[in-house]
């Protein structure tokens, strides 16, 4: 079963700390969709929020729950979703201040790269995550003798053919998961623009999954 993401961008009123301010400090500003067009980008879910994190990566903002001061509109949406669907899970949030510091050229800790083997269609490629050691004999066999007994760090990135199969061994960065072309760039562009008005800590993304 696939996992989908829902949520919104919230902004904090610049006057929220004033004595006379009597409204909600955080307001729902814009829904995640249509900025992020959907789809099950599990690498992004894992790296950002710790959801579908089969690789055991350290997420940027996992398991936080809803913010204690989440907007009433967002809380109502989440509670209604929970009432309608028992599969709803993983509420969390991340500020633009945190996202702005992400180095898209870095790789997840402990990850050397990924081996990609083609499938019958491009969306059916097989991806094998590679750490300090090769993680299975099956993978080594499918990569062929080109590996030559070398550890992942000793084998240059590149492409080669094993029988009729094209094998690709390449690095994987945070930019591959949440950078340009992934759909997340639209979310981040709006958050960055809002931060010019509300400050980096005054803009956040609140999400949940089912």
mmCIF file of C-alpha atoms in Angstrom, residues 86-163:
data_model
loop_
_atom_site.group_PDB
_atom_site.id
_atom_site.type_symbol
_atom_site.label_atom_id
_atom_site.label_comp_id
_atom_site.label_asym_id
_atom_site.label_seq_id
_atom_site.Cartn_x
_atom_site.Cartn_y
_atom_site.Cartn_z
ATOM 1 C CA UNK A 86 -7.286 4.788 10.908
ATOM 2 C CA UNK A 87 -4.178 4.680 8.688
ATOM 3 C CA UNK A 88 -3.406 8.376 9.254
ATOM 4 C CA UNK A 89 -0.049 8.671 11.016
ATOM 5 C CA UNK A 90 3.258 10.515 11.338
ATOM 6 C CA UNK A 91 2.217 14.116 12.072
ATOM 7 C CA UNK A 92 5.274 16.352 12.242
ATOM 8 C CA UNK A 93 6.553 19.764 11.211
ATOM 9 C CA UNK A 94 9.696 21.518 10.040
ATOM 10 C CA UNK A 95 10.605 25.214 9.956
ATOM 11 C CA UNK A 96 12.006 27.054 6.989
ATOM 12 C CA UNK A 97 15.019 27.906 9.170
ATOM 13 C CA UNK A 98 15.842 24.186 9.293
ATOM 14 C CA UNK A 99 15.139 23.537 5.626
ATOM 15 C CA UNK A 100 17.204 26.539 4.526
ATOM 16 C CA UNK A 101 20.281 24.997 6.152
ATOM 17 C CA UNK A 102 20.015 21.686 4.272
ATOM 18 C CA UNK A 103 23.004 20.982 2.024
ATOM 19 C CA UNK A 104 21.504 19.436 -1.104
ATOM 20 C CA UNK A 105 24.937 18.238 -2.237
ATOM 21 C CA UNK A 106 25.428 16.077 0.872
ATOM 22 C CA UNK A 107 24.592 12.379 1.064
ATOM 23 C CA UNK A 108 22.667 10.758 3.916
ATOM 24 C CA UNK A 109 25.025 9.674 6.689
ATOM 25 C CA UNK A 110 26.456 6.225 6.088
ATOM 26 C CA UNK A 111 25.332 6.052 2.459
ATOM 27 C CA UNK A 112 27.980 5.486 -0.183
ATOM 28 C CA UNK A 113 25.656 5.384 -3.183
ATOM 29 C CA UNK A 114 22.947 3.487 -5.001
ATOM 30 C CA UNK A 115 23.019 0.704 -7.559
ATOM 31 C CA UNK A 116 20.263 1.048 -10.153
ATOM 32 C CA UNK A 117 19.169 -1.909 -12.291
ATOM 33 C CA UNK A 118 16.626 -1.327 -15.063
ATOM 34 C CA UNK A 119 13.144 -2.804 -15.027
ATOM 35 C CA UNK A 120 10.587 -3.326 -17.779
ATOM 36 C CA UNK A 121 9.570 0.341 -17.341
ATOM 37 C CA UNK A 122 11.551 3.327 -15.977
ATOM 38 C CA UNK A 123 9.344 3.530 -12.870
ATOM 39 C CA UNK A 124 10.089 -0.145 -12.145
ATOM 40 C CA UNK A 125 13.837 0.242 -11.716
ATOM 41 C CA UNK A 126 15.415 -1.678 -8.840
ATOM 42 C CA UNK A 127 17.373 0.519 -6.407
ATOM 43 C CA UNK A 128 19.888 -0.985 -3.986
ATOM 44 C CA UNK A 129 21.219 1.323 -1.279
ATOM 45 C CA UNK A 130 24.929 0.840 -0.574
ATOM 46 C CA UNK A 131 26.718 1.693 2.660
ATOM 47 C CA UNK A 132 30.263 0.886 3.702
ATOM 48 C CA UNK A 133 29.828 -2.735 2.611
ATOM 49 C CA UNK A 134 27.874 -4.501 -0.120
ATOM 50 C CA UNK A 135 24.656 -5.563 1.536
ATOM 51 C CA UNK A 136 23.895 -8.781 -0.323
ATOM 52 C CA UNK A 137 25.509 -11.513 -2.406
ATOM 53 C CA UNK A 138 22.594 -11.242 -4.828
ATOM 54 C CA UNK A 139 23.495 -7.615 -5.536
ATOM 55 C CA UNK A 140 27.154 -8.511 -6.143
ATOM 56 C CA UNK A 141 26.140 -11.240 -8.567
ATOM 57 C CA UNK A 142 23.863 -8.890 -10.460
ATOM 58 C CA UNK A 143 26.605 -6.256 -10.622
ATOM 59 C CA UNK A 144 28.941 -8.805 -12.209
ATOM 60 C CA UNK A 145 32.725 -9.274 -12.145
ATOM 61 C CA UNK A 146 33.309 -5.543 -12.699
ATOM 62 C CA UNK A 147 33.215 -5.182 -8.909
ATOM 63 C CA UNK A 148 36.376 -7.250 -8.678
ATOM 64 C CA UNK A 149 36.253 -7.745 -4.911
ATOM 65 C CA UNK A 150 36.369 -4.019 -4.236
ATOM 66 C CA UNK A 151 34.433 -2.439 -1.374
ATOM 67 C CA UNK A 152 31.824 0.247 -2.215
ATOM 68 C CA UNK A 153 34.247 3.101 -1.495
ATOM 69 C CA UNK A 154 36.866 1.506 -3.766
ATOM 70 C CA UNK A 155 34.609 1.021 -6.779
ATOM 71 C CA UNK A 156 34.346 4.100 -9.022
ATOM 72 C CA UNK A 157 30.879 5.349 -9.864
ATOM 73 C CA UNK A 158 29.854 4.541 -13.395
ATOM 74 C CA UNK A 159 27.851 2.349 -15.755
ATOM 75 C CA UNK A 160 28.621 -1.060 -17.191
ATOM 76 C CA UNK A 161 26.842 -4.008 -18.767
ATOM 77 C CA UNK A 162 26.328 -7.435 -17.211
ATOM 78 C CA UNK A 163 24.906 -9.729 -19.886
#
